[in-house]
Short mmCIF file of C-alpha atoms in Angstrom, two decimals:
data_model
loop_
_atom_site.label_atom_id
_atom_site.label_comp_id
_atom_site.label_asym_id
_atom_site.label_seq_id
_atom_site.Cartn_x
_atom_site.Cartn_y
_atom_site.Cartn_z
CA MET A 1 8.02 -9.32 45.98
CA THR A 2 5.41 -7.20 47.23
CA THR A 3 4.76 -3.64 47.15
CA THR A 4 6.19 -2.94 50.82
CA ASP A 5 9.70 -3.30 49.08
CA ALA A 6 8.77 -0.40 46.70
CA GLY A 7 11.39 2.52 47.23
CA THR A 8 13.76 1.17 49.41
CA LEU A 9 15.93 -1.19 46.84
CA ARG A 10 19.65 -0.21 46.85
CA LEU A 11 21.66 -0.53 43.58
CA GLY A 12 24.41 -2.09 45.07
CA THR A 13 22.67 -5.11 46.11
CA ALA A 14 22.25 -8.55 44.59
CA GLN A 15 18.49 -7.55 43.99
CA GLY A 16 19.20 -4.28 42.60
CA ARG A 17 21.40 -5.65 40.20
CA TRP A 18 18.89 -8.30 39.11
CA VAL A 19 15.93 -5.68 38.91
CA LEU A 20 18.31 -3.78 36.67
CA LEU A 21 19.09 -6.76 34.56
CA ALA A 22 15.56 -7.12 33.97
CA THR A 23 14.55 -3.58 33.11
CA VAL A 24 17.33 -3.39 30.54
CA LEU A 25 16.54 -6.56 29.06
CA GLY A 26 12.75 -5.89 28.86
CA SER A 27 13.44 -2.62 27.14
CA SER A 28 16.04 -3.92 24.71
CA MET A 29 13.46 -6.21 23.41
CA ALA A 30 11.63 -3.33 21.79
CA MET A 31 15.08 -1.39 20.92
CA LEU A 32 16.06 -4.47 19.13
CA ASP A 33 13.30 -5.22 17.43
CA GLY A 34 13.30 -1.66 15.70
CA THR A 35 16.76 -1.73 14.38
CA VAL A 36 16.88 -4.99 13.18
CA VAL A 37 13.48 -5.01 11.21
CA ASN A 38 15.00 -1.86 9.47
CA VAL A 39 17.91 -3.73 8.13
CA ALA A 40 15.46 -6.77 6.83
CA LEU A 41 12.77 -4.77 5.13
CA PRO A 42 14.37 -5.43 1.76
CA ARG A 43 15.04 -9.44 2.37
CA ILE A 44 11.45 -9.74 3.93
CA GLY A 45 10.14 -8.03 0.58
CA THR A 46 11.88 -10.27 -1.75
CA ASP A 47 10.97 -13.88 0.16
CA LEU A 48 7.24 -12.67 0.54
CA GLY A 49 6.76 -10.96 -2.49
CA ALA A 50 5.81 -7.91 -0.78
CA GLN A 51 5.26 -4.62 -2.49
CA LEU A 52 6.49 -1.05 -0.97
CA ASP A 53 3.25 -0.37 0.68
CA ALA A 54 3.20 -3.57 2.77
CA LEU A 55 6.70 -3.24 3.65
CA GLN A 56 5.73 0.29 5.04
CA TRP A 57 2.69 -1.27 7.16
CA THR A 58 5.40 -3.63 8.19
CA LEU A 59 6.84 -0.88 10.52
CA ASN A 60 3.71 1.08 10.78
CA ALA A 61 1.47 -1.38 12.23
CA TYR A 62 3.79 -1.77 15.11
CA LEU A 63 4.22 1.83 15.53
CA LEU A 64 0.27 2.37 15.27
CA THR A 65 -0.42 0.26 17.95
CA LEU A 66 2.63 1.40 19.89
CA ALA A 67 2.04 5.30 19.75
CA GLY A 68 -1.97 4.92 20.27
CA LEU A 69 -1.72 2.68 23.50
CA ILE A 70 1.43 3.65 25.41
CA LEU A 71 0.15 6.53 27.64
CA LEU A 72 -2.58 3.87 28.51
CA GLY A 73 -0.18 1.27 29.01
CA GLY A 74 1.57 3.35 31.59
CA ALA A 75 -1.83 4.24 33.24
CA LEU A 76 -2.57 0.38 33.51
CA GLY A 77 0.68 -0.19 35.22
CA ASP A 78 0.05 2.47 38.07
CA ARG A 79 -3.48 0.91 38.82
CA TYR A 80 -2.92 -2.79 38.55
CA GLY A 81 0.94 -3.15 39.29
CA ARG A 82 4.07 -1.97 37.11
CA ARG A 83 5.61 -5.24 37.50
CA ARG A 84 2.34 -7.44 36.63
CA ILE A 85 1.73 -5.18 33.66
CA PHE A 86 5.65 -5.01 32.59
CA LEU A 87 5.48 -8.93 32.66
CA LEU A 88 2.28 -8.95 30.45
CA GLY A 89 3.68 -6.88 28.07
CA VAL A 90 7.04 -8.95 27.70
CA VAL A 91 4.94 -12.25 27.50
CA TRP A 92 2.37 -10.37 24.87
CA PHE A 93 5.68 -9.26 22.93
CA ALA A 94 7.24 -12.78 22.82
CA VAL A 95 4.15 -14.54 21.31
CA ALA A 96 3.82 -11.85 18.86
CA SER A 97 7.27 -12.37 18.17
CA ALA A 98 6.69 -15.95 17.21
CA ALA A 99 3.95 -14.98 15.28
CA CYS A 100 5.92 -12.56 13.24
CA ALA A 101 8.63 -15.31 12.60
CA ALA A 102 6.42 -17.74 11.60
CA ALA A 103 4.04 -15.51 9.39
CA PRO A 104 3.59 -17.54 5.59
CA THR A 105 2.38 -14.06 4.27
CA ILE A 106 3.00 -10.37 4.33
CA GLU A 107 -0.70 -9.87 5.47
CA VAL A 108 0.19 -12.14 8.73
CA LEU A 109 3.29 -10.57 9.19
CA ILE A 110 1.66 -7.02 9.19
CA ALA A 111 -0.96 -8.38 11.46
CA ALA A 112 1.41 -9.96 13.81
CA ARG A 113 3.29 -6.78 14.11
CA ALA A 114 0.46 -4.84 14.90
CA VAL A 115 -0.26 -7.18 18.15
CA GLN A 116 3.36 -6.83 18.91
CA GLY A 117 3.06 -3.18 18.89
CA ILE A 118 0.16 -3.73 21.91
CA GLY A 119 2.77 -5.69 24.08
CA GLY A 120 5.18 -3.11 23.35
CA ALA A 121 2.99 -0.46 24.94
CA LEU A 122 2.30 -2.35 27.89
CA LEU A 123 6.08 -3.31 28.37
CA THR A 124 7.80 -0.16 27.67
CA PRO A 125 6.46 2.38 29.94
CA GLY A 126 7.15 -0.07 33.04
CA SER A 127 10.69 -0.38 32.14
CA LEU A 128 11.74 3.09 33.33
CA ALA A 129 8.65 3.39 35.99
CA MET A 130 9.44 0.42 37.94
CA LEU A 131 13.37 1.64 38.68
CA GLN A 132 11.94 4.87 39.57
CA ALA A 133 9.51 3.10 42.15
CA VAL A 134 11.48 0.33 43.50
CA PHE A 135 14.85 2.10 44.14
CA HIS A 136 15.95 4.09 46.85
CA PRO A 137 15.79 8.10 45.73
CA ASP A 138 19.46 8.20 46.14
CA ASP A 139 20.20 5.32 43.82
CA ARG A 140 17.43 6.14 41.32
CA SER A 141 19.53 8.46 39.01
CA ALA A 142 22.27 6.28 39.10
CA ALA A 143 20.00 3.18 38.13
CA VAL A 144 18.54 5.09 35.38
CA GLY A 145 21.82 6.04 34.15
CA LEU A 146 23.13 2.45 34.06
CA TRP A 147 19.74 1.55 32.22
CA SER A 148 20.15 4.04 29.53
CA GLY A 149 23.74 3.38 28.97
CA LEU A 150 23.23 -0.47 28.90
CA GLY A 151 20.40 0.08 26.84
CA GLY A 152 22.34 1.89 24.33
CA VAL A 153 24.68 -0.88 23.94
CA SER A 154 22.00 -3.23 22.76
CA ALA A 155 21.02 -0.38 20.48
CA ALA A 156 24.62 -0.42 19.13
CA VAL A 157 24.66 -4.51 19.00
CA GLY A 158 21.30 -4.34 16.74
CA PRO A 159 22.36 -3.40 13.47
CA PHE A 160 25.28 -5.69 13.30
CA LEU A 161 23.28 -8.79 14.94
CA GLY A 162 20.28 -7.96 12.60
CA GLY A 163 22.42 -7.78 9.69
CA TRP A 164 24.41 -10.98 10.64
CA LEU A 165 21.21 -12.75 11.04
CA VAL A 166 19.45 -11.63 7.80
CA ASP A 167 22.37 -12.73 5.91
CA GLY A 168 23.16 -16.08 7.97
CA PRO A 169 19.87 -17.98 9.09
CA GLY A 170 17.34 -15.56 7.72
CA TRP A 171 15.14 -12.30 8.50
CA ARG A 172 12.65 -14.85 10.78
CA TRP A 173 15.34 -14.83 13.18
CA ILE A 174 15.26 -11.40 14.06
CA PHE A 175 11.96 -12.16 15.67
CA LEU A 176 12.87 -15.46 17.22
CA LEU A 177 15.89 -13.54 18.99
CA ASN A 178 12.97 -12.13 21.67
CA LEU A 179 11.86 -15.51 22.94
CA PRO A 180 15.25 -16.19 24.57
CA LEU A 181 15.22 -12.56 26.13
CA ALA A 182 11.67 -12.63 27.13
CA ALA A 183 12.17 -16.10 29.35
CA THR A 184 15.17 -14.45 30.75
CA VAL A 185 13.19 -11.28 31.68
CA ILE A 186 10.31 -13.10 32.99
CA ALA A 187 12.39 -15.54 35.00
CA VAL A 188 14.30 -12.46 36.51
CA ALA A 189 11.34 -10.18 37.14
CA ALA A 190 9.14 -12.72 38.59
CA ARG A 191 11.69 -13.98 41.01
CA HIS A 192 13.52 -10.23 41.91
CA VAL A 193 11.35 -7.15 41.03
CA PRO A 194 9.41 -6.05 43.63
CA GLU A 195 5.51 -4.80 42.55
CA SER A 196 4.64 -1.40 42.88
CA ARG A 197 1.85 0.79 41.94
CA ASP A 198 0.12 4.39 42.62
CA GLU A 199 -2.02 3.53 45.67
CA SER A 200 -4.18 7.07 44.55
CA SER A 201 -4.81 5.74 40.85
CA THR A 202 -8.37 5.99 40.46
CA GLY A 203 -11.37 6.68 38.19
CA ARG A 204 -11.58 5.53 34.61
CA PHE A 205 -9.25 4.74 32.13
CA ASP A 206 -9.30 6.99 28.98
CA VAL A 207 -10.25 3.97 26.61
CA LEU A 208 -12.31 6.00 24.30
CA GLY A 209 -9.27 8.56 23.70
CA ALA A 210 -6.81 5.63 23.08
CA VAL A 211 -8.97 4.33 20.76
CA LEU A 212 -9.81 7.40 18.72
CA ALA A 213 -6.28 8.16 18.59
CA ALA A 214 -5.25 4.79 17.15
CA LEU A 215 -8.11 5.09 14.54
CA ALA A 216 -7.20 8.73 13.62
CA LEU A 217 -3.61 7.93 13.33
CA GLY A 218 -4.64 4.37 11.42
CA SER A 219 -6.93 6.19 8.92
CA ILE A 220 -4.49 8.96 7.83
CA THR A 221 -1.72 6.50 7.81
CA TYR A 222 -3.59 4.34 5.41
CA ALA A 223 -4.48 7.28 3.22
CA LEU A 224 -1.03 8.32 2.83
CA THR A 225 0.19 5.08 2.14
CA ALA A 226 -2.37 4.42 -0.30
CA ALA A 227 -1.76 7.60 -2.21
CA GLY A 228 1.43 6.25 -3.40
CA SER A 229 -0.98 4.37 -5.93
CA GLY A 230 -2.96 7.51 -6.88
CA LEU A 231 -5.57 9.73 -5.24
CA SER A 232 -8.62 7.55 -5.02
CA ALA A 233 -11.67 7.74 -3.43
CA THR A 234 -10.69 5.56 -0.96
CA VAL A 235 -7.65 7.42 -0.09
CA TRP A 236 -9.72 10.97 0.46
CA VAL A 237 -12.51 8.95 2.28
CA THR A 238 -9.99 7.26 4.65
CA GLY A 239 -7.96 10.69 4.88
CA ALA A 240 -11.08 12.42 5.92
CA ALA A 241 -12.02 9.79 8.23
CA GLY A 242 -8.91 10.20 9.55
CA LEU A 243 -8.98 14.13 10.31
CA LEU A 244 -12.78 13.68 11.79
CA LEU A 245 -11.45 11.02 14.07
CA GLY A 246 -8.55 13.16 15.15
CA ALA A 247 -10.97 16.01 15.77
CA ALA A 248 -13.29 14.06 17.80
CA PHE A 249 -10.36 12.68 20.27
CA ILE A 250 -9.78 16.58 20.51
CA VAL A 251 -13.39 16.65 21.93
CA VAL A 252 -13.15 13.99 24.02
CA GLU A 253 -9.88 14.73 25.79
CA ARG A 254 -11.40 18.16 26.47
CA ARG A 255 -14.45 16.46 28.29
CA THR A 256 -12.68 13.43 29.99
CA PRO A 257 -12.00 14.30 33.62
CA GLU A 258 -8.62 12.04 33.41
CA PRO A 259 -7.43 12.44 29.99
CA MET A 260 -4.72 10.23 28.01
CA LEU A 261 -3.49 13.58 26.57
CA PRO A 262 -3.77 16.71 29.07
CA LEU A 263 -4.30 19.43 26.74
CA GLY A 264 -3.68 21.85 29.36
CA LEU A 265 -0.16 21.09 28.75
CA PHE A 266 -0.22 23.07 25.63
CA SER A 267 -0.86 26.34 27.58
CA SER A 268 2.79 26.40 27.83
CA ARG A 269 4.31 27.91 24.54
CA LEU A 270 7.35 26.35 25.33
CA PHE A 271 6.03 22.81 25.54
CA THR A 272 3.92 23.44 22.13
CA ALA A 273 6.58 24.65 20.60
CA VAL A 274 9.14 21.99 21.54
CA ASN A 275 6.80 19.39 20.21
CA LEU A 276 6.73 21.05 16.90
CA VAL A 277 10.29 20.79 16.79
CA THR A 278 10.14 16.98 17.47
CA LEU A 279 7.16 16.35 14.93
CA ALA A 280 9.64 17.80 12.43
CA VAL A 281 13.13 16.34 13.21
CA TYR A 282 11.49 12.88 14.31
CA ALA A 283 9.77 12.82 11.01
CA ALA A 284 12.98 13.55 8.73
CA PHE A 285 14.81 10.89 11.16
CA SER A 286 12.18 8.02 10.31
CA GLY A 287 12.19 9.06 6.49
CA VAL A 288 16.33 8.79 6.39
CA PHE A 289 16.55 5.55 8.58
CA PHE A 290 13.73 3.61 6.49
CA LEU A 291 14.95 4.33 3.33
CA LEU A 292 18.86 4.36 3.83
CA VAL A 293 18.91 0.72 4.40
CA VAL A 294 16.81 0.17 1.33
CA GLN A 295 19.12 2.61 -0.97
CA LEU A 296 22.49 0.75 0.47
CA GLN A 297 21.17 -2.69 -0.29
CA ILE A 298 19.31 -2.13 -3.55
CA VAL A 299 21.20 0.77 -5.18
CA SER A 300 24.79 0.47 -3.61
CA GLY A 301 24.91 -3.30 -3.49
CA PHE A 302 25.43 -3.44 0.22
CA SER A 303 24.96 -6.54 2.40
CA PRO A 304 22.39 -6.15 5.03
CA LEU A 305 25.26 -6.65 7.59
CA VAL A 306 27.08 -3.73 6.38
CA SER A 307 23.97 -1.73 5.39
CA GLY A 308 22.83 -2.22 9.42
CA LEU A 309 26.42 -1.38 10.59
CA ALA A 310 26.23 1.92 8.68
CA LEU A 311 24.18 3.25 11.49
CA VAL A 312 26.11 2.33 14.10
CA PRO A 313 28.40 5.45 14.18
CA ILE A 314 25.23 7.33 14.97
CA THR A 315 24.84 5.12 18.25
CA VAL A 316 28.61 5.33 19.02
CA ILE A 317 28.52 9.23 18.98
CA MET A 318 25.30 9.40 20.93
CA LEU A 319 26.31 7.07 23.78
CA ALA A 320 29.76 8.88 23.89
CA LEU A 321 28.62 12.66 23.76
CA SER A 322 24.84 12.60 24.89
CA ALA A 323 25.92 13.58 28.75
CA ARG A 324 27.97 16.54 27.64
CA ALA A 325 25.47 17.72 25.30
CA GLY A 326 22.67 17.81 28.01
CA ARG A 327 25.53 19.69 30.31
CA LEU A 328 26.24 22.10 27.25
CA GLY A 329 22.44 22.96 26.95
CA LYS A 330 22.16 23.49 30.66
CA ARG A 331 24.84 26.28 30.31
CA ILE A 332 24.36 27.91 27.47
CA GLY A 333 20.14 27.56 27.30
CA PRO A 334 18.62 25.14 24.92
CA ARG A 335 17.64 27.55 22.24
CA LEU A 336 21.17 27.48 20.15
CA PRO A 337 21.24 23.36 20.48
CA LEU A 338 18.01 22.99 19.35
CA THR A 339 18.64 25.56 16.59
CA VAL A 340 22.27 24.25 15.28
CA GLY A 341 21.40 20.24 15.82
CA PRO A 342 18.71 19.76 13.20
CA LEU A 343 20.41 22.42 10.81
CA LEU A 344 23.57 19.89 11.23
CA CYS A 345 21.61 16.95 10.82
CA ALA A 346 20.28 18.52 7.51
CA VAL A 347 24.01 18.93 6.29
CA GLY A 348 24.35 15.15 7.18
CA VAL A 349 21.13 14.12 5.31
CA LEU A 350 22.45 16.19 2.00
CA LEU A 351 25.63 14.55 2.31
CA MET A 352 23.92 11.36 1.64
CA LEU A 353 22.93 12.45 -1.91
CA ARG A 354 26.52 11.13 -2.73
CA ILE A 355 25.25 7.53 -1.72
CA GLY A 356 24.70 6.07 -5.21
CA PRO A 357 25.19 2.71 -7.14
CA ASP A 358 29.26 3.13 -6.68
CA ALA A 359 29.31 4.58 -2.96
CA SER A 360 32.18 3.84 -0.38
CA TYR A 361 31.40 3.25 3.08
CA TRP A 362 34.41 5.32 4.02
CA THR A 363 34.14 8.34 1.65
CA ASP A 364 30.02 8.38 1.23
CA VAL A 365 28.43 6.78 4.14
CA LEU A 366 30.57 7.25 7.35
CA PRO A 367 30.81 10.92 6.79
CA ALA A 368 27.16 11.43 6.21
CA VAL A 369 26.19 9.53 9.04
CA ALA A 370 28.78 11.16 11.29
CA VAL A 371 27.82 14.46 10.53
CA MET A 372 23.72 13.54 11.40
CA GLY A 373 25.10 11.76 14.70
CA SER A 374 26.60 15.06 15.62
CA GLY A 375 23.71 16.98 14.95
CA MET A 376 21.59 14.35 16.60
CA VAL A 377 23.71 14.43 20.07
CA LEU A 378 23.48 18.25 19.99
CA LEU A 379 19.62 18.18 19.66
CA VAL A 380 18.55 15.43 21.84
CA ALA A 381 19.43 15.71 25.30
CA PRO A 382 18.34 19.44 25.38
CA LEU A 383 15.26 18.67 23.76
CA THR A 384 14.57 16.18 26.57
CA ALA A 385 15.22 18.86 29.34
CA THR A 386 13.16 21.57 27.65
CA VAL A 387 10.11 19.52 27.12
CA LEU A 388 10.24 18.73 31.16
CA ALA A 389 11.45 21.97 31.94
CA ALA A 390 8.14 23.62 29.86
CA VAL A 391 5.89 21.96 32.39
CA GLU A 392 5.54 21.87 36.29
CA VAL A 393 7.48 19.12 37.67
CA ARG A 394 4.48 17.11 38.85
CA HIS A 395 3.73 16.68 35.17
CA ALA A 396 7.18 15.81 34.13
CA GLY A 397 6.24 12.04 33.64
CA ILE A 398 3.24 12.75 31.36
CA ALA A 399 4.89 15.59 29.39
CA SER A 400 7.78 12.94 28.70
CA GLY A 401 5.24 10.70 27.39
CA VAL A 402 3.21 12.89 25.12
CA ASN A 403 6.74 13.87 23.79
CA ASN A 404 7.60 10.27 23.22
CA ALA A 405 4.33 9.81 21.25
CA ALA A 406 4.65 12.89 19.29
CA ALA A 407 8.11 11.62 18.19
CA ARG A 408 6.41 7.93 17.38
CA ALA A 409 3.25 9.59 15.52
CA ALA A 410 5.61 11.58 13.34
CA GLY A 411 7.88 8.50 12.48
CA LEU A 412 4.40 6.55 11.51
CA LEU A 413 3.35 9.52 9.48
CA ALA A 414 6.81 9.84 7.60
CA VAL A 415 7.12 6.06 6.73
CA ALA A 416 3.71 6.15 5.23
CA ALA A 417 4.06 9.57 3.19
CA LEU A 418 7.37 10.08 2.09
CA PRO A 419 7.61 7.15 -0.52
CA SER A 420 4.37 8.67 -2.28
CA LEU A 421 5.87 12.19 -2.02
CA ALA A 422 9.30 10.73 -3.73
CA GLY A 423 7.62 8.84 -6.25
CA LEU A 424 8.49 5.46 -5.13
CA SER A 425 5.54 2.38 -5.07
CA GLY A 426 4.55 -0.83 -5.89
CA ASP A 427 7.38 -3.23 -6.44
CA ALA A 428 10.08 -0.20 -7.80
CA TYR A 429 11.75 -0.46 -4.50
CA GLN A 430 13.65 -3.39 -6.23
CA VAL A 431 14.43 -1.56 -9.11
CA PRO A 432 17.93 0.40 -8.67
CA SER A 433 17.35 3.63 -10.82
CA ALA A 434 13.92 4.03 -9.01
CA VAL A 435 15.33 3.72 -5.58
CA ASP A 436 17.95 6.08 -6.38
CA SER A 437 15.71 8.85 -7.90
CA ALA A 438 13.28 8.79 -4.86
CA PHE A 439 15.94 8.44 -2.31
CA ARG A 440 17.39 11.68 -3.72
CA THR A 441 14.03 13.28 -3.52
CA ALA A 442 13.06 11.97 -0.27
CA MET A 443 16.42 13.32 1.43
CA LEU A 444 15.63 16.49 -0.10
CA ILE A 445 12.12 16.80 2.11
CA CYS A 446 13.75 15.10 4.81
CA ALA A 447 16.57 18.02 4.95
CA GLY A 448 13.71 20.36 4.66
CA LEU A 449 12.18 19.36 7.62
CA LEU A 450 15.17 19.40 9.53
CA VAL A 451 15.72 22.98 8.71
CA ALA A 452 11.92 23.78 9.55
CA GLY A 453 12.52 22.45 12.81
CA GLY A 454 15.54 24.36 13.80
CA LEU A 455 14.19 27.75 12.35
CA THR A 456 10.97 26.89 14.84
CA ALA A 457 13.29 26.47 17.64
CA LEU A 458 15.20 29.61 16.78
CA ALA A 459 12.02 31.51 16.71
CA THR A 460 10.12 30.10 19.52
CA VAL A 461 12.79 28.96 22.32
CA HIS A 462 13.85 31.94 24.10
CA GLY A 463 15.93 32.44 27.36
CA ASN A 464 17.66 29.71 29.46
CA VAL A 465 14.65 27.76 30.92
CA LEU A 466 17.12 24.96 31.89
CA ALA A 467 19.23 27.18 34.40
CA PRO A 468 18.65 26.05 37.90
CA GLU A 469 16.80 28.29 40.38
CA ASP A 470 17.34 28.22 44.05
CA HIS A 471 13.47 28.92 44.75
CA HIS A 472 12.23 25.84 43.18
CA PRO A 473 12.34 22.89 45.08
CA VAL A 474 14.06 19.45 43.47
CA ALA A 475 11.73 17.10 42.87
CA GLU A 476 11.89 13.40 41.17
CA PRO A 477 9.85 13.54 38.06
CA ASP A 478 6.82 11.18 37.68
CA CYS A 479 8.01 8.55 35.23
CA ARG A 480 4.60 6.38 35.34
CA TYR A 481 4.11 7.87 31.84
CA ALA A 482 7.95 8.25 30.93
CA CYS A 483 7.44 5.40 28.30
CA GLY A 484 11.05 4.01 28.55
CA THR A 485 11.87 7.22 26.56
CA ASN A 486 14.87 7.96 24.64
CA GLY A 487 14.67 5.71 22.03
CA PRO A 488 16.32 7.74 19.25
CA PRO A 489 19.29 8.62 20.50
CA LEU A 490 19.75 4.94 21.80
CA ASP A 491 17.85 3.24 19.13
CA PRO A 492 18.40 5.28 15.78
CA GLY A 493 16.87 2.56 13.50
CA HIS A 494 13.59 2.84 15.41
CA PRO A 495 13.37 6.62 15.98
CA ALA A 496 10.93 7.06 18.65
CA PRO A 497 11.31 9.88 21.16
CA PRO A 498 14.04 11.87 22.00
CA LEU A 499 16.29 11.67 24.84
CA GLY A 500 13.84 14.41 25.90
CA PRO A 501 11.00 12.10 25.30
CA GLY A 502 12.69 9.79 27.00
CA HIS A 503 15.47 7.97 28.86
CA SER A 504 18.14 9.26 31.20
CA ALA A 505 17.78 13.18 31.02
CA PRO A 506 14.83 13.71 33.22
CA PRO A 507 15.98 11.80 36.04
CA LEU A 508 19.25 12.64 36.18
CA ASP A 509 18.42 16.21 36.39
CA PRO A 510 15.07 16.57 38.23
CA GLY A 511 14.98 20.13 39.05
CA ARG A 512 12.96 22.24 36.59
CA PRO A 513 12.07 25.78 36.54
CA ALA A 514 8.54 27.12 36.29
CA PRO A 515 6.76 26.51 32.93
CA GLU A 516 6.45 29.16 30.44
CA GLN A 517 2.72 29.81 30.20
CA GLY A 518 1.06 31.20 27.19
#
């Protein structure tokens, strides 16, 4: 396929279905990986003799490279070809997955997970961007909607599949699962997906910005993780280094002609406010999903399979009601959903305090996750739409990517800091009484973050910015940096960006009012 096919493909054709299959399977690799790894953590810790900080890094090494490089991955696709970079990411992800499966020690597993995150940063942006680039304008919304829905099915299957693999052939198979998926994606994409690129993409890549962002996040994450064993000199030095690297990143982004993070976006008060809400709520979501499976397996005695299935109701609720929630937010404005959604999630998290040694799935676990899922469905779609409404239409793609990266960074920092704040470290995650005590403290912290997010929305989000206005032209958002968005609602086990930072909402509702400027 060549670039001449770009923008003309129809969804009803055989080739259109092949393109949809390639993008769905490619993005599903990342979705499945996030869900199943969470479920497998206790078993990985037992088999490899890992302490809690090592298990934290099993998640965070992947999130660190993914969050730091995902915007750069989108830019590489624009310049050198979205299909080419997508396929490179798939191959990279598969090779790293094989290394994860073969890891003899926890240190090797962590290193392989970091490499896997680089593959994810190359793979994820291309999935949605290819749909936007190759399909005819009349079919783009339908293609993205199908991609989002089918991706949600893979996220729903993930907990069941991950629990079954961990209970059956073993946790290493959760990584080997990516190999046949990758082989299928490569075969289909190489034969059926047209190449596309941004012919106007010129200039230098913001490699320095990406490196500084990754180093800053890495240093702060290390300090927060190591703080669980005490506030040593290393903790203070790495923490200070992370803050200095973060300051250097801001300086570089201000001076770079084509920055990875255009700071001018934050001149919109609404965009800044909604990203603050994103940081609060996705930090809470990541903390809950990280510690809930540990609580269920170590304290309540659930199997990995049942622990994974505990999260399925959230995915089902998101799939069933996200579209309606998006329409509701457009009709009544985002302020109420962005306020009530996090507060309802906080109620669900507080209900999780009932999950203990004798917990029942039906009376203790299901009500809590159902209430939390109801809050997420109210929150996610309006959050996505509001992020995009806060900026000009031409900046929709990068705005979505920034929000996606914010959600991932929030999850990264939450997984690093929460166990320390809750008093859980070392091998105490294998002691039921220690886990139970830390879980209760952590859930109170997460509920507090959700309340803070809801109150921030109440104080800062004003007016119905989602209402259509006749004098604003309808335009297709630039999905180059959309980052395959939508991780969270469709992938509760691996919180990434909200439906806002992601998936279907943007392309399905491209017309946006003018930004609110500060």
